[in-house]
Tab-separated table of C-alpha atoms in Angstrom:
chain	number	residue	atom	x	y	z
R	9	UNK	CA	-2.393	28.239	-20.815
R	10	UNK	CA	0.587	27.088	-18.780
R	11	UNK	CA	0.498	24.963	-15.614
R	12	UNK	CA	3.112	23.313	-13.434
R	13	UNK	CA	1.109	20.074	-13.343
R	14	UNK	CA	-1.830	18.674	-15.278
R	15	UNK	CA	-3.618	15.656	-13.838
R	16	UNK	CA	-5.839	13.672	-16.193
R	17	UNK	CA	-8.635	12.123	-14.149
R	18	UNK	CA	-10.691	13.555	-11.276
R	19	UNK	CA	-11.123	10.251	-9.497
R	20	UNK	CA	-9.765	9.143	-6.133
R	21	UNK	CA	-6.092	9.072	-7.150
R	22	UNK	CA	-6.207	12.225	-9.260
R	23	UNK	CA	-7.894	14.357	-6.612
R	24	UNK	CA	-5.575	13.004	-3.913
R	25	UNK	CA	-2.574	13.916	-6.061
R	26	UNK	CA	-3.928	17.421	-6.658
R	27	UNK	CA	-4.502	17.844	-2.920
R	28	UNK	CA	-0.765	17.374	-2.332
R	29	UNK	CA	0.723	19.089	-5.393
R	30	UNK	CA	2.369	22.491	-5.136
R	31	UNK	CA	2.426	25.095	-7.876
R	32	UNK	CA	-0.296	25.712	-10.417
R	33	UNK	CA	-2.198	22.442	-10.816
R	34	UNK	CA	-5.049	21.589	-13.160
R	35	UNK	CA	-7.233	18.472	-12.955
R	36	UNK	CA	-9.089	17.457	-16.131
R	37	UNK	CA	-11.999	15.034	-16.440
R	38	UNK	CA	-14.469	14.335	-19.222
R	39	UNK	CA	-17.263	13.612	-16.713
R	40	UNK	CA	-19.856	16.073	-15.473
R	41	UNK	CA	-18.815	15.596	-11.842
R	42	UNK	CA	-15.657	14.664	-9.970
R	43	UNK	CA	-15.264	11.384	-8.086
R	44	UNK	CA	-18.146	9.512	-9.680
R	45	UNK	CA	-16.720	6.070	-8.854
R	46	UNK	CA	-16.296	7.198	-5.263
R	47	UNK	CA	-19.916	8.321	-5.188
R	48	UNK	CA	-21.345	4.963	-6.288
R	49	UNK	CA	-18.932	2.772	-4.339
R	50	UNK	CA	-19.944	0.741	-1.325
R	51	UNK	CA	-23.630	1.118	-2.027
R	52	UNK	CA	-23.234	4.888	-1.842
R	53	UNK	CA	-21.235	4.832	1.402
R	54	UNK	CA	-17.729	4.290	-0.022
R	55	UNK	CA	-15.554	1.502	1.358
R	56	UNK	CA	-12.735	4.036	1.584
R	57	UNK	CA	-9.973	1.878	3.096
R	58	UNK	CA	-9.244	-1.263	5.098
R	59	UNK	CA	-7.758	-1.498	8.585
R	60	UNK	CA	-5.525	-4.368	7.486
R	61	UNK	CA	-4.222	-2.854	4.243
R	62	UNK	CA	-0.676	-3.922	3.367
R	63	UNK	CA	1.263	-4.922	0.261
R	64	UNK	CA	0.036	-8.511	0.777
R	65	UNK	CA	-3.453	-7.452	-0.353
R	66	UNK	CA	-2.348	-6.409	-3.832
R	67	UNK	CA	-1.638	-8.179	-7.115
R	68	UNK	CA	1.157	-7.053	-9.428
R	69	UNK	CA	3.912	-8.569	-11.536
R	70	UNK	CA	6.203	-6.839	-9.045
R	71	UNK	CA	4.788	-7.684	-5.636
R	72	UNK	CA	7.180	-5.238	-3.946
R	73	UNK	CA	6.326	-2.158	-6.007
R	74	UNK	CA	3.403	-0.944	-3.889
R	75	UNK	CA	5.269	-1.225	-0.572
R	76	UNK	CA	6.842	2.221	-0.661
R	77	UNK	CA	3.695	4.284	-1.218
R	78	UNK	CA	1.535	2.136	1.081
R	79	UNK	CA	4.048	2.370	3.932
R	80	UNK	CA	4.496	6.140	3.620
R	81	UNK	CA	0.800	7.025	3.331
R	82	UNK	CA	-1.175	4.432	5.269
R	83	UNK	CA	-4.810	3.774	6.111
R	84	UNK	CA	-4.142	5.543	9.421
R	85	UNK	CA	-3.054	8.667	7.559
R	86	UNK	CA	-6.278	8.662	5.574
R	87	UNK	CA	-8.283	8.117	8.746
R	88	UNK	CA	-6.556	11.201	10.124
R	89	UNK	CA	-7.826	13.165	7.137
R	90	UNK	CA	-11.318	11.742	7.656
R	91	UNK	CA	-11.194	12.824	11.294
R	92	UNK	CA	-10.178	16.359	10.293
R	93	UNK	CA	-13.422	16.637	8.334
R	94	UNK	CA	-15.438	14.905	11.073
R	95	UNK	CA	-16.710	12.209	8.727
R	96	UNK	CA	-18.253	9.407	10.777
R	97	UNK	CA	-17.406	5.852	9.761
R	98	UNK	CA	-17.859	2.244	10.804
R	99	UNK	CA	-16.160	-1.097	10.247
R	100	UNK	CA	-18.392	-3.524	8.394
R	101	UNK	CA	-16.500	-6.834	8.141
R	102	UNK	CA	-12.895	-7.914	7.686
R	103	UNK	CA	-11.528	-4.434	8.363
R	104	UNK	CA	-13.647	-2.746	5.683
R	105	UNK	CA	-14.401	0.892	6.569
R	106	UNK	CA	-17.471	2.753	5.286
R	107	UNK	CA	-18.940	6.212	5.793
R	108	UNK	CA	-21.872	6.292	8.201
R	109	UNK	CA	-23.413	8.851	5.892
R	110	UNK	CA	-22.726	9.278	2.195
R	111	UNK	CA	-19.798	8.683	-0.137
R	112	UNK	CA	-20.368	12.261	-1.272
R	113	UNK	CA	-18.639	13.308	1.952
R	114	UNK	CA	-15.385	11.799	0.662
R	115	UNK	CA	-15.743	13.609	-2.672
R	116	UNK	CA	-16.479	16.900	-0.902
R	117	UNK	CA	-13.472	16.398	1.363
R	118	UNK	CA	-11.120	15.842	-1.566
R	119	UNK	CA	-12.509	18.845	-3.438
R	120	UNK	CA	-11.944	20.976	-0.344
R	121	UNK	CA	-8.373	19.678	-0.045
R	122	UNK	CA	-7.808	20.575	-3.703
R	123	UNK	CA	-9.191	24.034	-3.065
R	124	UNK	CA	-6.804	24.397	-0.142
R	125	UNK	CA	-3.800	23.838	-2.432
R	126	UNK	CA	-5.235	26.037	-5.168
R	127	UNK	CA	-5.731	23.252	-7.708
R	128	UNK	CA	-8.163	23.986	-10.530
R	129	UNK	CA	-10.763	21.488	-11.751
R	130	UNK	CA	-12.111	21.397	-15.286
R	131	UNK	CA	-15.036	19.061	-15.931
R	132	UNK	CA	-16.576	18.218	-19.315
R	133	UNK	CA	-12.990	18.441	-20.578
R	134	UNK	CA	-11.780	15.725	-22.962
R	135	UNK	CA	-8.091	15.390	-23.790
R	136	UNK	CA	-7.760	14.941	-27.547
R	137	UNK	CA	-4.013	15.001	-27.978
R	138	UNK	CA	-0.861	14.846	-25.849
R	139	UNK	CA	2.667	15.665	-27.019
R	140	UNK	CA	5.996	16.672	-25.526
R	141	UNK	CA	8.059	19.398	-27.177
R	142	UNK	CA	11.275	18.663	-25.291
R	143	UNK	CA	10.437	21.147	-22.543
R	144	UNK	CA	6.801	20.619	-21.562
R	145	UNK	CA	3.798	18.379	-22.139
R	146	UNK	CA	1.314	19.945	-24.517
R	147	UNK	CA	-2.332	18.981	-24.487
R	148	UNK	CA	-5.201	19.754	-26.802
R	149	UNK	CA	-8.423	19.749	-24.771
R	150	UNK	CA	-12.054	20.036	-25.818
R	151	UNK	CA	-13.989	21.769	-23.049
R	152	UNK	CA	-17.659	22.641	-23.420
R	153	UNK	CA	-17.251	22.481	-27.190
R	154	UNK	CA	-14.182	24.746	-27.284
R	155	UNK	CA	-10.667	23.581	-28.124
R	156	UNK	CA	-8.002	24.789	-25.689
R	157	UNK	CA	-4.239	24.296	-25.837
R	158	UNK	CA	-2.465	23.639	-22.543
R	159	UNK	CA	1.084	22.991	-21.406
R	160	UNK	CA	2.618	21.664	-18.209
R	161	UNK	CA	5.982	20.611	-16.842
R	162	UNK	CA	4.378	17.553	-15.225
R	163	UNK	CA	1.649	15.244	-16.511
R	164	UNK	CA	-0.126	12.747	-14.236
R	165	UNK	CA	-2.096	9.821	-15.669
R	166	UNK	CA	-4.907	9.188	-13.191
R	167	UNK	CA	-7.747	8.194	-15.507
R	168	UNK	CA	-8.002	4.605	-14.265
R	169	UNK	CA	-8.584	1.428	-16.262
R	170	UNK	CA	-11.418	-0.004	-18.325
R	171	UNK	CA	-13.743	-1.150	-15.546
R	172	UNK	CA	-17.351	0.151	-15.522
R	173	UNK	CA	-17.413	1.798	-18.969
R	174	UNK	CA	-20.898	3.197	-18.289
R	175	UNK	CA	-19.126	5.583	-15.906
R	176	UNK	CA	-16.936	6.751	-18.783
R	177	UNK	CA	-13.958	4.452	-18.175
R	178	UNK	CA	-11.652	3.938	-21.157
R	179	UNK	CA	-8.123	2.752	-21.856
R	180	UNK	CA	-6.943	6.364	-22.322
R	181	UNK	CA	-4.089	6.136	-19.788
R	182	UNK	CA	-2.795	3.039	-21.536
R	183	UNK	CA	-2.747	4.829	-24.900
R	184	UNK	CA	-0.753	7.757	-23.526
R	185	UNK	CA	1.636	5.417	-21.713
R	186	UNK	CA	2.359	3.523	-24.932
R	187	UNK	CA	2.861	6.804	-26.772
R	188	UNK	CA	5.669	7.696	-24.373
R	189	UNK	CA	7.314	4.264	-24.430
R	190	UNK	CA	5.819	2.622	-21.343
R	191	UNK	CA	4.821	-1.017	-21.719
R	192	UNK	CA	1.623	-2.623	-20.457
R	193	UNK	CA	1.137	-5.922	-18.703
R	194	UNK	CA	-1.808	-8.108	-19.689
R	195	UNK	CA	-5.022	-6.417	-18.628
R	196	UNK	CA	-8.379	-8.010	-17.890
R	197	UNK	CA	-11.480	-7.523	-15.729
R	198	UNK	CA	-11.081	-8.304	-12.023
R	199	UNK	CA	-13.321	-8.399	-8.964
R	200	UNK	CA	-15.958	-9.582	-11.397
R	201	UNK	CA	-18.735	-12.240	-11.382
R	202	UNK	CA	-17.998	-15.499	-13.232
R	203	UNK	CA	-20.402	-16.882	-15.818
R	204	UNK	CA	-21.543	-20.216	-17.272
R	205	UNK	CA	-22.963	-20.489	-20.784
R	206	UNK	CA	-25.512	-23.115	-19.680
R	207	UNK	CA	-26.963	-20.812	-16.977
R	208	UNK	CA	-26.806	-23.758	-14.591
R	209	UNK	CA	-27.744	-21.696	-11.556
R	210	UNK	CA	-30.844	-20.059	-13.001
R	211	UNK	CA	-33.156	-21.987	-10.639
R	212	UNK	CA	-31.217	-20.849	-7.556
R	213	UNK	CA	-30.553	-17.255	-8.619
R	214	UNK	CA	-30.398	-15.056	-5.531
R	215	UNK	CA	-29.358	-17.856	-3.154
R	216	UNK	CA	-26.170	-17.288	-1.169
R	217	UNK	CA	-24.109	-19.455	1.148
R	218	UNK	CA	-20.973	-19.131	3.287
R	219	UNK	CA	-18.048	-20.558	1.359
R	220	UNK	CA	-14.338	-20.879	0.875
R	221	UNK	CA	-13.478	-20.314	-2.797
R	222	UNK	CA	-10.145	-21.189	-4.416
R	223	UNK	CA	-8.663	-20.249	-7.777
R	224	UNK	CA	-5.116	-21.142	-8.798
R	225	UNK	CA	-4.012	-21.767	-5.232
R	226	UNK	CA	-5.426	-18.602	-3.637
R	227	UNK	CA	-8.405	-18.953	-1.294
R	228	UNK	CA	-10.980	-16.514	0.099
R	229	UNK	CA	-13.589	-17.243	2.743
R	230	UNK	CA	-16.729	-15.144	2.329
R	231	UNK	CA	-20.188	-15.572	0.825
R	232	UNK	CA	-20.912	-16.980	-2.636
R	233	UNK	CA	-23.995	-15.743	-4.483
R	234	UNK	CA	-25.603	-17.851	-7.203
R	235	UNK	CA	-27.021	-15.809	-10.097
R	236	UNK	CA	-28.894	-16.430	-13.327
R	237	UNK	CA	-25.602	-15.961	-15.163
R	238	UNK	CA	-23.273	-17.813	-12.789
R	239	UNK	CA	-21.401	-17.065	-9.572
R	240	UNK	CA	-20.938	-13.831	-7.677
R	241	UNK	CA	-20.630	-12.623	-4.083
R	242	UNK	CA	-17.502	-11.479	-2.217
R	243	UNK	CA	-15.632	-14.812	-2.308
R	244	UNK	CA	-16.127	-15.190	-6.056
R	245	UNK	CA	-15.182	-11.584	-6.805
R	246	UNK	CA	-11.970	-12.021	-4.826
R	247	UNK	CA	-11.119	-15.324	-6.535
R	248	UNK	CA	-11.836	-13.854	-9.987
R	249	UNK	CA	-8.636	-11.803	-9.765
R	250	UNK	CA	-6.660	-15.059	-9.696
R	251	UNK	CA	-8.842	-17.074	-12.080
R	252	UNK	CA	-7.904	-17.525	-15.763
R	253	UNK	CA	-9.989	-18.737	-18.703
R	254	UNK	CA	-10.293	-22.515	-18.676
R	255	UNK	CA	-9.308	-22.887	-15.028
R	256	UNK	CA	-11.619	-24.327	-12.363
R	257	UNK	CA	-12.878	-22.585	-9.270
R	258	UNK	CA	-13.357	-24.806	-6.235
R	259	UNK	CA	-16.133	-24.080	-3.737
R	260	UNK	CA	-16.081	-25.353	-0.181
R	261	UNK	CA	-19.585	-24.724	1.138
R	262	UNK	CA	-18.741	-26.279	4.501
R	263	UNK	CA	-15.972	-23.803	5.341
R	264	UNK	CA	-16.083	-24.499	9.070
R	265	UNK	CA	-15.832	-28.250	8.509
R	266	UNK	CA	-18.735	-29.004	10.862
R	267	UNK	CA	-21.189	-30.690	8.500
R	268	UNK	CA	-19.963	-34.270	8.955
R	269	UNK	CA	-20.527	-34.259	12.712
R	270	UNK	CA	-23.894	-32.517	12.260
R	271	UNK	CA	-25.009	-35.253	9.854
R	272	UNK	CA	-23.815	-38.011	12.202
R	273	UNK	CA	-25.825	-36.465	15.012
R	274	UNK	CA	-28.885	-36.140	12.769
R	275	UNK	CA	-28.536	-39.832	11.860
R	276	UNK	CA	-29.094	-40.673	15.523
R	277	UNK	CA	-31.873	-38.177	16.213
R	278	UNK	CA	-33.648	-37.799	12.853
R	279	UNK	CA	-32.973	-41.171	11.254
R	280	UNK	CA	-36.280	-41.351	9.318
R	281	UNK	CA	-35.820	-38.037	7.547
R	282	UNK	CA	-34.485	-37.780	4.007
R	283	UNK	CA	-30.924	-36.492	3.968
R	284	UNK	CA	-32.002	-33.557	1.795
R	285	UNK	CA	-34.428	-32.484	4.522
R	286	UNK	CA	-31.617	-32.609	7.062
R	287	UNK	CA	-29.353	-30.571	4.780
R	288	UNK	CA	-31.929	-27.766	4.650
R	289	UNK	CA	-31.104	-27.192	8.316
R	290	UNK	CA	-27.677	-26.029	7.128
R	291	UNK	CA	-28.342	-24.714	3.613
R	292	UNK	CA	-31.114	-22.900	1.715
R	293	UNK	CA	-33.721	-25.372	0.423
R	294	UNK	CA	-33.256	-24.354	-3.211
R	295	UNK	CA	-29.514	-24.937	-2.968
R	296	UNK	CA	-30.094	-28.394	-1.471
R	297	UNK	CA	-32.490	-29.238	-4.293
R	298	UNK	CA	-29.890	-28.171	-6.858
R	299	UNK	CA	-27.158	-30.188	-5.161
R	300	UNK	CA	-29.362	-33.261	-4.903
R	301	UNK	CA	-29.749	-33.217	-8.675
R	302	UNK	CA	-26.134	-32.341	-9.525
R	303	UNK	CA	-24.283	-34.725	-7.200
R	304	UNK	CA	-27.010	-37.258	-6.430
R	305	UNK	CA	-28.084	-36.734	-2.839
R	306	UNK	CA	-30.990	-38.784	-1.507
R	307	UNK	CA	-32.221	-41.475	0.886
R	308	UNK	CA	-32.921	-41.587	4.603
R	309	UNK	CA	-30.247	-40.086	6.816
R	310	UNK	CA	-30.488	-43.147	9.087
R	311	UNK	CA	-29.363	-45.413	6.241
R	312	UNK	CA	-26.137	-43.499	5.546
R	313	UNK	CA	-22.817	-44.938	6.693
R	314	UNK	CA	-19.981	-42.810	7.991
R	315	UNK	CA	-18.215	-43.385	4.697
R	316	UNK	CA	-21.222	-42.212	2.687
R	317	UNK	CA	-21.588	-39.119	4.837
R	318	UNK	CA	-17.876	-38.343	4.535
R	319	UNK	CA	-18.006	-38.739	0.759
R	320	UNK	CA	-20.916	-36.287	0.623
R	321	UNK	CA	-19.055	-33.788	2.782
R	322	UNK	CA	-15.958	-34.159	0.605
R	323	UNK	CA	-18.037	-33.297	-2.471
R	324	UNK	CA	-19.446	-30.210	-0.795
R	325	UNK	CA	-15.980	-29.133	0.292
R	326	UNK	CA	-14.436	-29.677	-3.154
R	327	UNK	CA	-17.177	-28.558	-5.531
R	328	UNK	CA	-15.090	-27.875	-8.628
R	329	UNK	CA	-16.416	-26.234	-11.779
R	330	UNK	CA	-15.023	-24.430	-14.806
R	331	UNK	CA	-16.670	-21.073	-15.603
R	332	UNK	CA	-17.160	-20.137	-19.242
R	333	UNK	CA	-15.993	-16.584	-18.626
R	334	UNK	CA	-16.731	-13.463	-16.628
R	335	UNK	CA	-19.164	-10.577	-16.916
R	336	UNK	CA	-16.288	-8.445	-18.216
R	337	UNK	CA	-15.513	-4.777	-17.735
R	338	UNK	CA	-19.234	-3.952	-17.622
R	339	UNK	CA	-19.478	-5.063	-13.986
R	340	UNK	CA	-15.801	-5.477	-13.003
R	341	UNK	CA	-14.869	-3.290	-10.055
R	342	UNK	CA	-11.269	-2.906	-11.252
R	343	UNK	CA	-8.926	-3.645	-14.131
R	344	UNK	CA	-6.192	-6.172	-13.354
R	345	UNK	CA	-2.784	-5.268	-14.738
R	346	UNK	CA	-1.906	-2.010	-16.423
R	347	UNK	CA	1.153	0.132	-17.015
R	348	UNK	CA	4.251	-1.935	-16.232
R	349	UNK	CA	5.784	-1.043	-12.874
R	350	UNK	CA	9.265	-1.704	-14.304
R	351	UNK	CA	8.962	1.673	-16.035
R	352	UNK	CA	7.899	3.626	-12.922
R	353	UNK	CA	9.590	4.720	-9.689
R	354	UNK	CA	7.908	3.121	-6.685
R	355	UNK	CA	8.835	6.140	-4.551
R	356	UNK	CA	7.660	9.001	-6.778
R	357	UNK	CA	5.371	7.241	-9.312
R	358	UNK	CA	7.329	9.038	-12.065
R	359	UNK	CA	8.232	7.225	-15.290
R	360	UNK	CA	11.917	6.357	-15.135
R	361	UNK	CA	12.696	7.269	-18.729
R	362	UNK	CA	10.188	10.098	-19.197
R	363	UNK	CA	10.788	13.018	-16.838
R	364	UNK	CA	7.626	14.661	-15.538
R	365	UNK	CA	5.266	11.826	-16.471
R	366	UNK	CA	3.554	10.196	-13.470
R	367	UNK	CA	1.212	7.193	-13.274
R	368	UNK	CA	-1.085	6.582	-10.294
R	369	UNK	CA	-4.140	4.626	-9.186
R	370	UNK	CA	-5.778	1.903	-11.239
R	371	UNK	CA	-3.838	2.789	-14.406
R	372	UNK	CA	-0.681	1.101	-13.123
R	373	UNK	CA	-0.191	-2.635	-12.560
R	374	UNK	CA	-1.279	-2.678	-8.910
R	375	UNK	CA	-4.658	-4.242	-8.146
R	376	UNK	CA	-6.114	-4.575	-4.677
R	377	UNK	CA	-8.441	-7.122	-3.159
R	378	UNK	CA	-12.095	-6.352	-2.580
R	379	UNK	CA	-12.672	-4.409	0.634
R	380	UNK	CA	-11.266	-0.874	0.391
R	381	UNK	CA	-7.776	-1.808	-0.770
R	382	UNK	CA	-8.015	-0.180	-4.199
R	383	UNK	CA	-9.090	3.105	-2.645
R	384	UNK	CA	-6.119	2.906	-0.281
R	385	UNK	CA	-3.835	2.445	-3.292
R	386	UNK	CA	-5.426	5.525	-4.882
R	387	UNK	CA	-4.742	7.568	-1.725
R	388	UNK	CA	-1.205	6.249	-1.304
R	389	UNK	CA	-0.089	6.499	-4.932
R	390	UNK	CA	-1.762	9.905	-5.361
R	391	UNK	CA	-0.024	11.180	-2.230
R	392	UNK	CA	3.335	9.784	-3.414
R	393	UNK	CA	3.115	11.520	-6.785
R	394	UNK	CA	1.739	14.771	-5.353
R	395	UNK	CA	4.443	15.126	-2.711
R	396	UNK	CA	7.154	14.174	-5.226
R	397	UNK	CA	5.917	16.831	-7.651
R	398	UNK	CA	5.839	19.408	-4.852
R	399	UNK	CA	9.440	18.581	-3.979
R	400	UNK	CA	10.568	19.309	-7.551
R	401	UNK	CA	8.814	22.690	-7.556
R	402	UNK	CA	10.025	23.937	-4.178
């Protein structure tokens, strides 16, 4: 069976690519349904983009690579598509956009766009072998227990990275890339909770606090969640993309810098109270109890000098600790790193030395921050590859 283009992966990037590809296009996925990561994202409402999306919100060995696709297919372009399908949405925080209804609306929209271009979708279809005979890519596919041989002028790797293996994620795209001479950067879990082998936060599991979290010079200001295994919450997930084994993360749990003056005021008005009691006016009681044991907080607030109060505030603003590791791909939202951008055109997403081979979405070394950025990269890179493929066929 011959096609102009075969896309491996019916996720966000793969479906977006198919929605913009001309000619006879086939999308393959080993799952039972298309867009499963879309469906579960954002608590079932899909954080589908971010109002502030730009190249500055992405991590890559080549910080400039993502600029072309992101500037040519922007968040405003995707919002235009959303409007066409009358999908209601709202901004949650920090520019993050979610469906008012269900993430299934995004999946249905993409499937309809694929239908509009005539793209075919095969589910329960596992690619067992990929070759190139000098003219076309040849694939051996197992579909519903039957082996089928396919060929295509263009092959698009859109099967993502290793994150969330329970959803069927594998390193398949990496294997095919290596087969055709494309190198990989270091890959590891990202947007992932950090862990401590001593389970030091067991007693305060479920407690959260506003924070500013830093890892290797990059800082994010959002909530930190303490868990039985370690640290999570938006600020930690963001920082995890910059954290490396053996490095510290630094928590500032007085991100507004107002605690010192609040304690000085309390010293005048609540002088007989223990300082831990005063701190519970600013922090959850269980967190205060934990801090009192870890950094030695105690005594009447009225007995504390300015210097003592400042030293306490400094500790809370520079609470440094070294995680043992992370929760790994099991809970990571994305895979950091991937197929080296040096081997790929930033304009077309085509491999420079392998005509007709395209790489899009999470499979390539472009990783977004938490907050809709990775979906925007899927839309932008899928659009770039799809329109480039269409140009070669017209």
